[in-house]
Short mmCIF file of C-alpha atoms in Angstrom, two decimals:
data_model
loop_
_atom_site.label_atom_id
_atom_site.label_comp_id
_atom_site.label_asym_id
_atom_site.label_seq_id
_atom_site.Cartn_x
_atom_site.Cartn_y
_atom_site.Cartn_z
CA MET A 3 -91.33 37.59 -16.98
CA LYS A 4 -88.89 40.30 -15.89
CA THR A 5 -90.84 42.85 -17.93
CA LEU A 6 -94.11 41.73 -16.35
CA ASN A 7 -92.64 41.86 -12.84
CA LEU A 8 -91.25 45.33 -13.52
CA LYS A 9 -94.67 46.52 -14.70
CA LEU A 10 -96.29 45.04 -11.61
CA TYR A 11 -93.69 46.73 -9.42
CA PHE A 12 -94.32 50.16 -10.92
CA LEU A 13 -98.10 49.63 -10.74
CA THR A 14 -97.77 48.74 -7.06
CA VAL A 15 -95.67 51.84 -6.39
CA LEU A 16 -98.12 54.00 -8.32
CA LEU A 17 -101.12 52.63 -6.47
CA ALA A 18 -99.36 53.05 -3.14
CA SER A 19 -98.52 56.67 -3.89
CA PHE A 20 -102.04 57.31 -5.21
CA PHE A 21 -103.69 56.09 -2.05
CA LEU A 22 -101.06 57.36 0.36
CA ARG A 23 -102.72 59.06 3.29
CA ALA A 24 -99.64 59.73 5.40
CA SER A 25 -99.63 62.85 7.52
CA GLY A 26 -99.23 65.96 5.43
CA GLN A 27 -99.80 64.25 2.06
CA ASP A 28 -103.12 64.24 0.18
CA THR A 29 -105.08 64.44 3.42
CA ASP A 30 -107.38 67.03 1.84
CA ALA A 31 -108.24 65.00 -1.29
CA MET A 32 -111.31 62.88 -1.98
CA TYR A 33 -111.44 59.79 -4.16
CA ALA A 34 -114.21 58.30 -6.27
CA HIS A 35 -113.74 54.57 -6.82
CA PHE A 36 -115.74 53.19 -9.74
CA ILE A 37 -115.55 49.51 -8.84
CA ASP A 38 -115.42 46.97 -11.64
CA VAL A 39 -118.41 44.76 -10.84
CA GLY A 40 -119.13 43.82 -14.45
CA GLN A 41 -122.59 44.65 -15.77
CA GLY A 42 -123.69 46.66 -12.77
CA GLN A 43 -122.70 49.61 -10.64
CA ALA A 44 -120.97 50.29 -7.33
CA ILE A 45 -119.14 53.54 -6.58
CA LEU A 46 -117.32 54.29 -3.33
CA LEU A 47 -116.73 57.91 -2.40
CA GLU A 48 -113.79 58.27 -0.03
CA PHE A 49 -113.40 61.46 1.98
CA PRO A 50 -110.82 62.40 4.62
CA LYS A 51 -113.48 61.99 7.33
CA GLY A 52 -115.83 59.35 5.95
CA ALA A 53 -117.16 57.26 3.08
CA VAL A 54 -120.37 57.00 1.06
CA LEU A 55 -121.37 54.15 -1.25
CA ILE A 56 -123.49 54.92 -4.30
CA ASP A 57 -125.10 51.67 -5.48
CA ALA A 58 -124.05 48.20 -4.40
CA GLY A 59 -124.69 46.09 -7.47
CA GLY A 60 -122.92 44.09 -10.11
CA GLN A 61 -123.50 41.24 -12.47
CA LYS A 62 -124.66 38.04 -10.81
CA ASP A 63 -121.21 36.47 -10.44
CA MET A 64 -119.37 39.56 -9.20
CA LYS A 65 -120.80 40.37 -5.76
CA GLU A 66 -117.65 39.01 -4.14
CA LYS A 67 -115.57 41.47 -6.12
CA LEU A 68 -117.44 44.37 -4.51
CA LEU A 69 -117.09 42.85 -1.05
CA PHE A 70 -113.38 42.25 -1.62
CA PHE A 71 -112.87 45.87 -2.68
CA LEU A 72 -114.66 47.13 0.44
CA GLY A 73 -112.63 44.77 2.61
CA GLN A 74 -109.38 46.11 1.19
CA PHE A 75 -110.63 49.66 1.57
CA PHE A 76 -111.46 49.33 5.26
CA ALA A 77 -108.19 47.49 5.89
CA ARG A 78 -106.46 50.60 4.55
CA ARG A 79 -108.79 53.14 6.18
CA THR A 80 -108.77 51.76 9.71
CA ASP A 81 -109.67 55.23 10.99
CA LEU A 82 -113.21 54.75 9.62
CA ASN A 83 -113.90 51.78 11.93
CA ARG A 84 -115.64 49.73 9.21
CA THR A 85 -118.33 52.41 8.94
CA LEU A 86 -120.09 53.80 5.89
CA ASN A 87 -121.52 57.22 6.65
CA GLY A 88 -124.06 56.72 3.91
CA VAL A 89 -125.35 54.31 1.30
CA ILE A 90 -127.35 55.64 -1.64
CA ILE A 91 -129.14 53.22 -3.96
CA THR A 92 -130.24 54.98 -7.13
CA HIS A 93 -133.07 52.56 -8.00
CA GLN A 94 -134.48 49.08 -7.40
CA HIS A 95 -132.59 46.86 -9.83
CA VAL A 96 -130.42 43.88 -8.93
CA ASP A 97 -127.38 45.23 -10.76
CA HIS A 98 -127.48 48.21 -8.39
CA ASP A 99 -128.52 46.68 -5.06
CA GLN A 100 -127.52 43.02 -4.85
CA GLY A 101 -124.73 43.57 -2.31
CA LEU A 102 -126.78 45.54 0.22
CA LYS A 103 -127.56 42.74 2.67
CA ASP A 104 -123.96 41.54 2.77
CA ILE A 105 -122.66 45.07 3.25
CA ALA A 106 -125.12 45.80 6.07
CA GLY A 107 -124.02 42.55 7.72
CA ARG A 108 -120.30 43.31 7.53
CA TYR A 109 -120.13 47.05 8.09
CA LYS A 110 -121.88 49.74 10.09
CA VAL A 111 -124.15 51.84 7.87
CA LEU A 112 -125.25 55.11 9.44
CA ASN A 113 -127.59 56.48 6.78
CA TYR A 114 -129.46 54.89 3.88
CA VAL A 115 -131.23 56.67 0.99
CA ASP A 116 -133.17 55.25 -1.97
CA ASN A 117 -136.16 56.08 -4.17
CA GLY A 118 -138.66 54.37 -1.86
CA HIS A 119 -139.64 51.62 -4.27
CA HIS A 120 -140.24 48.09 -2.97
CA ASP A 121 -141.89 46.29 -5.87
CA PRO A 122 -142.02 42.57 -4.97
CA HIS A 123 -141.77 41.78 -8.68
CA GLY A 124 -138.80 44.09 -9.25
CA SER A 125 -135.42 42.58 -10.03
CA GLY A 126 -133.80 44.30 -7.06
CA LYS A 127 -134.64 42.36 -3.89
CA MET A 128 -132.13 43.97 -1.53
CA GLN A 129 -133.51 47.52 -1.65
CA PRO A 130 -136.86 46.37 -0.16
CA TRP A 131 -134.94 44.18 2.30
CA MET A 132 -132.91 47.18 3.45
CA GLU A 133 -136.03 49.33 3.83
CA GLN A 134 -137.56 46.63 6.06
CA HIS A 135 -134.48 46.25 8.28
CA VAL A 136 -133.26 49.82 8.83
CA GLY A 137 -134.93 49.90 12.26
CA GLU A 138 -133.22 46.85 13.70
CA LEU A 139 -129.93 47.91 12.10
CA HIS A 140 -130.27 51.41 13.61
CA ILE A 141 -129.89 53.09 10.23
CA ASN A 142 -131.41 56.47 9.41
CA TYR A 143 -133.54 56.04 6.27
CA GLU A 144 -135.08 58.41 3.76
CA ALA A 145 -136.95 57.79 0.50
CA ILE A 146 -136.42 60.50 -2.10
CA THR A 147 -139.14 61.44 -4.58
CA TYR A 148 -139.10 64.00 -7.35
CA ASP A 149 -141.90 65.89 -5.58
CA LYS A 150 -139.81 66.12 -2.41
CA VAL A 151 -136.80 67.40 -4.34
CA THR A 152 -138.75 70.03 -6.27
CA ALA A 153 -141.25 71.11 -3.58
CA GLY A 154 -142.09 74.80 -3.85
CA HIS A 155 -140.40 74.90 -7.26
CA ASN A 156 -137.07 74.42 -5.52
CA LEU A 157 -134.21 74.63 -8.01
CA GLN A 158 -131.36 73.97 -5.57
CA GLY A 159 -131.89 70.24 -5.06
CA LEU A 160 -132.39 68.44 -1.76
CA THR A 161 -129.77 67.87 0.90
CA ASN A 162 -129.87 66.99 4.59
CA GLY A 163 -128.04 64.83 7.11
CA ASN A 164 -129.23 61.59 5.54
CA ILE A 165 -128.19 62.53 2.02
CA ASP A 166 -125.02 64.36 3.06
CA PRO A 167 -123.72 62.60 6.18
CA VAL A 168 -120.02 63.47 5.81
CA THR A 169 -118.45 66.53 7.38
CA GLY A 170 -114.96 67.86 6.99
CA SER A 171 -112.58 70.70 7.62
CA PRO A 172 -111.25 72.70 5.90
CA VAL A 173 -113.32 71.14 3.08
CA ASP A 174 -116.88 70.04 3.83
CA PRO A 175 -118.33 67.83 1.06
CA LEU A 176 -121.78 68.74 -0.25
CA ILE A 177 -124.01 65.90 -1.48
CA THR A 178 -127.29 66.92 -3.13
CA VAL A 179 -130.11 65.00 -4.86
CA TYR A 180 -131.67 66.61 -7.94
CA SER A 181 -134.24 63.99 -8.96
CA GLY A 182 -136.03 61.04 -7.39
CA ALA A 183 -138.97 58.70 -7.89
CA PHE A 184 -141.73 60.13 -10.09
CA LEU A 185 -145.46 59.95 -9.53
CA PRO A 186 -147.64 58.59 -12.35
CA GLY A 187 -147.86 61.17 -15.11
CA GLU A 188 -144.78 63.14 -14.07
CA VAL A 189 -142.63 61.44 -16.69
CA SER A 190 -143.67 59.79 -19.94
CA ASP A 191 -141.81 56.52 -19.37
CA MET A 192 -142.36 55.03 -15.90
CA LYS A 193 -139.74 52.27 -16.12
CA GLU A 194 -137.74 51.86 -12.92
CA ASN A 195 -134.60 53.29 -14.53
CA ASN A 196 -136.25 56.69 -14.86
CA HIS A 197 -136.87 56.78 -11.10
CA SER A 198 -133.11 56.82 -10.51
CA LEU A 199 -131.79 59.33 -8.00
CA VAL A 200 -129.60 61.99 -9.58
CA VAL A 201 -126.85 62.87 -7.11
CA LYS A 202 -124.26 65.63 -7.24
CA VAL A 203 -121.17 65.78 -5.06
CA MET A 204 -119.21 68.99 -4.60
CA TYR A 205 -115.81 68.90 -2.93
CA GLY A 206 -114.49 72.42 -2.98
CA ARG A 207 -114.29 73.18 -6.71
CA ALA A 208 -114.34 69.49 -7.67
CA SER A 209 -117.69 68.15 -8.87
CA PHE A 210 -119.27 64.77 -9.67
CA LEU A 211 -122.72 63.92 -11.09
CA PHE A 212 -124.20 60.44 -10.69
CA MET A 213 -127.33 59.58 -12.69
CA GLY A 214 -127.94 55.91 -11.97
CA ASP A 215 -129.76 54.34 -14.92
CA LEU A 216 -131.69 57.45 -15.93
CA GLU A 217 -132.98 57.10 -19.50
CA THR A 218 -134.11 59.57 -22.16
CA SER A 219 -137.53 60.33 -20.64
CA GLY A 220 -136.10 61.04 -17.20
CA ILE A 221 -133.11 62.90 -18.62
CA GLU A 222 -135.38 65.22 -20.61
CA LYS A 223 -137.56 65.86 -17.55
CA VAL A 224 -134.61 66.77 -15.33
CA THR A 225 -132.85 68.81 -18.03
CA ASP A 226 -135.99 70.82 -18.69
CA TYR A 227 -136.68 71.47 -14.99
CA TYR A 228 -133.21 72.92 -14.37
CA LYS A 229 -132.82 74.66 -17.75
CA ASN A 230 -132.81 78.14 -16.19
CA THR A 231 -130.24 77.20 -13.54
CA PRO A 232 -127.48 75.77 -15.75
CA LYS A 233 -124.87 75.50 -13.01
CA VAL A 234 -127.00 72.97 -11.12
CA LEU A 235 -126.18 70.05 -13.41
CA LYS A 236 -122.66 71.20 -14.32
CA ALA A 237 -120.05 68.68 -13.16
CA ASP A 238 -116.51 67.79 -14.15
CA ILE A 239 -117.01 64.05 -13.64
CA LEU A 240 -120.12 62.37 -15.08
CA GLN A 241 -121.25 58.84 -14.29
CA VAL A 242 -122.87 57.95 -17.60
CA GLY A 243 -126.40 56.64 -17.16
CA HIS A 244 -127.70 53.12 -17.84
CA HIS A 245 -124.26 51.61 -18.45
CA GLY A 246 -123.82 53.62 -21.64
CA ALA A 247 -127.00 52.38 -23.33
CA LYS A 248 -128.34 54.11 -26.44
CA ASN A 249 -130.97 55.83 -24.25
CA ALA A 250 -128.41 56.87 -21.61
CA MET A 251 -127.51 60.26 -23.00
CA THR A 252 -128.91 63.27 -24.85
CA LYS A 253 -127.06 66.15 -26.45
CA ASP A 254 -128.77 68.64 -24.14
CA TRP A 255 -127.70 66.60 -21.10
CA VAL A 256 -124.05 66.54 -22.15
CA LYS A 257 -124.17 70.27 -22.82
CA ALA A 258 -125.78 70.92 -19.43
CA VAL A 259 -123.23 68.82 -17.52
CA ARG A 260 -120.19 69.73 -19.66
CA PRO A 261 -118.08 66.89 -18.22
CA LYS A 262 -114.32 66.77 -18.39
CA TYR A 263 -114.46 63.03 -17.71
CA ALA A 264 -117.22 60.50 -18.41
CA ILE A 265 -117.23 57.15 -16.59
CA ILE A 266 -119.28 54.13 -17.69
CA ASN A 267 -119.96 51.17 -15.40
CA CYS A 268 -120.50 48.12 -17.61
CA GLY A 269 -119.35 44.55 -18.20
CA GLN A 270 -117.03 43.07 -20.78
CA TRP A 271 -118.65 43.34 -24.21
CA ASN A 272 -118.66 39.55 -24.74
CA TRP A 273 -120.11 38.63 -21.34
CA GLY A 274 -123.13 36.52 -22.23
CA VAL A 275 -122.24 35.46 -25.77
CA ASN A 276 -123.21 31.91 -26.73
CA ALA A 277 -121.22 29.68 -29.06
CA ASP A 278 -123.56 30.55 -31.94
CA SER A 279 -123.21 34.29 -31.21
CA THR A 280 -126.71 34.56 -29.78
CA ALA A 281 -126.97 36.23 -26.38
CA GLN A 282 -127.81 35.11 -22.87
CA LYS A 283 -130.45 37.32 -21.28
CA PHE A 284 -129.57 40.29 -19.07
CA THR A 285 -125.91 40.42 -20.10
CA THR A 286 -123.61 43.08 -21.53
CA TYR A 287 -123.59 41.29 -24.88
CA ALA A 288 -127.39 41.13 -24.99
CA TYR A 289 -127.76 44.82 -24.16
CA GLY A 290 -125.01 46.02 -26.50
CA HIS A 291 -123.34 48.19 -23.85
CA PRO A 292 -121.85 50.69 -24.13
CA ASN A 293 -123.75 51.77 -27.24
CA LYS A 294 -122.37 53.75 -30.16
CA LYS A 295 -125.09 56.41 -29.83
CA ALA A 296 -124.06 57.32 -26.28
CA ILE A 297 -120.36 57.13 -27.10
CA ASP A 298 -120.79 59.37 -30.16
CA LEU A 299 -122.71 61.98 -28.12
CA LEU A 300 -119.85 62.09 -25.63
CA GLU A 301 -117.11 62.06 -28.26
CA ASN A 302 -118.76 64.85 -30.25
CA ASN A 303 -119.66 67.11 -27.32
CA MET A 304 -116.86 66.70 -24.79
CA THR A 305 -113.80 68.91 -25.14
CA ASP A 306 -111.12 67.21 -23.03
CA ASN A 307 -108.99 64.61 -24.81
CA ARG A 308 -107.31 61.49 -23.49
CA PRO A 309 -103.50 61.56 -23.43
CA GLN A 310 -103.60 58.73 -25.97
CA PRO A 311 -106.59 57.43 -27.98
CA ILE A 312 -107.65 53.85 -27.24
CA LYS A 313 -109.43 51.22 -29.31
CA VAL A 314 -112.35 49.45 -27.63
CA MET A 315 -115.42 47.39 -28.49
CA ILE A 316 -118.77 49.21 -28.45
CA GLY A 317 -122.29 48.04 -29.22
CA ILE A 318 -124.09 48.93 -32.42
CA SER A 319 -127.21 47.02 -31.43
CA GLY A 320 -128.33 44.54 -28.79
CA THR A 321 -130.79 41.69 -29.02
CA ASP A 322 -134.33 42.11 -30.30
CA PRO A 323 -136.73 41.30 -27.41
CA HIS A 324 -139.25 40.05 -29.97
CA ASP A 325 -136.78 37.83 -31.83
CA PRO A 326 -134.10 36.11 -29.69
CA THR A 327 -132.35 34.81 -32.82
CA VAL A 328 -131.21 38.34 -33.69
CA LYS A 329 -127.57 38.62 -32.71
CA PRO A 330 -126.03 41.72 -31.11
CA VAL A 331 -123.57 43.71 -33.19
CA PHE A 332 -120.34 45.16 -31.79
CA LYS A 333 -117.52 46.98 -33.53
CA GLN A 334 -114.17 48.44 -32.63
CA ALA A 335 -114.10 52.18 -32.02
CA THR A 336 -111.41 54.71 -31.21
CA ILE A 337 -111.98 56.77 -28.07
CA THR A 338 -110.27 60.16 -28.13
CA LYS A 339 -112.06 62.01 -25.31
CA ASN A 340 -111.77 61.43 -21.55
CA ILE A 341 -114.23 58.53 -21.58
CA PHE A 342 -113.46 55.59 -19.29
CA ALA A 343 -115.35 52.34 -18.69
CA THR A 344 -114.89 49.59 -16.15
CA ALA A 345 -115.13 47.14 -19.07
CA TRP A 346 -112.06 48.71 -20.66
CA ASN A 347 -110.17 49.93 -17.61
CA GLY A 348 -111.16 47.73 -14.63
CA ASN A 349 -111.42 49.64 -11.35
CA ILE A 350 -111.32 53.38 -12.05
CA ASN A 351 -110.09 55.60 -9.22
CA ILE A 352 -110.37 59.37 -9.46
CA LYS A 353 -108.54 61.63 -7.06
CA ALA A 354 -110.06 65.10 -6.69
CA THR A 355 -108.50 67.99 -4.84
CA PRO A 356 -110.48 70.95 -3.44
CA ASP A 357 -109.11 73.25 -6.15
CA GLY A 358 -110.73 71.10 -8.84
CA GLN A 359 -107.71 69.10 -10.02
CA TYR A 360 -108.12 65.44 -10.97
CA ALA A 361 -105.95 62.37 -11.38
CA VAL A 362 -107.24 59.11 -12.83
CA ILE A 363 -105.69 55.71 -12.29
CA SER A 364 -107.18 52.41 -13.41
CA ASP A 365 -106.30 48.74 -13.37
CA ARG A 366 -105.54 48.74 -17.09
#
């Protein structure tokens, strides 16, 4: 017990120092909080003068975990007056939008951006709800399409006051969208995941790229469009698409981004396993996340190593949609590169300074 208490003490001290915002210390840093919401995604970007939330999802039993994290955040950042400068939802799926209504009810949201989809049969019900209520909530709203982003063969992405609502001095963050909802025929696979917004955040020399649940078809489209402007997709921190699924990554994408760190938002590998090892639908276990194919692409093409390798469970295969008796297969793997996952690490908090230096701290 003494050892445990000592560990908890040092963790508390470390967290306190990491988030310290006292005058003259770390006041010029930004933080990206990859919140552990299980099989889903919610990322809070914390700046000296504001905050932006990218996705507000999670697995069905973890919405309260997101709300608790935000509550603790605003209790610490009282200067923000319970206000989110922006909320960006990458696409209309429940594991990315389920917390929207609760967040809009508890906090002031100034700007809201999504891909404009409001399919009544889609799994995400809160994105359409938000679109319908932005007027009465006095929220500035913009739907982002691929055509809008690339109008006039624009290769610099799209940014404006809705997308990039945070200012700062001496460092002014830059938030830019590089892909949005496609029109029929613009991409070979029209699944909702491929309509994910691709968002890049620059903070001085620090850089982050968020790709929602973009899959192979969308990845190839975006990679090809920006192939002659390689610096556009380059980012030090990559949010790995589609929770690390086998279709979440391509070799060309990893080479274009050249990440120093890769972060995967996903649930515990055995969430959804039945007693007979079959899988419950729409769970981490059923999907086989994160998948060996995506992990191998990152391991083989990233250059920055972890201080110490770790052993984790990764998916070899998920369920067969045509045969529910087929059981997912997972195996233990050794991670040597700077790859982190909420399933392995809990909440992942990345501090970024304007000169492009990073510090990562996680729950475990």
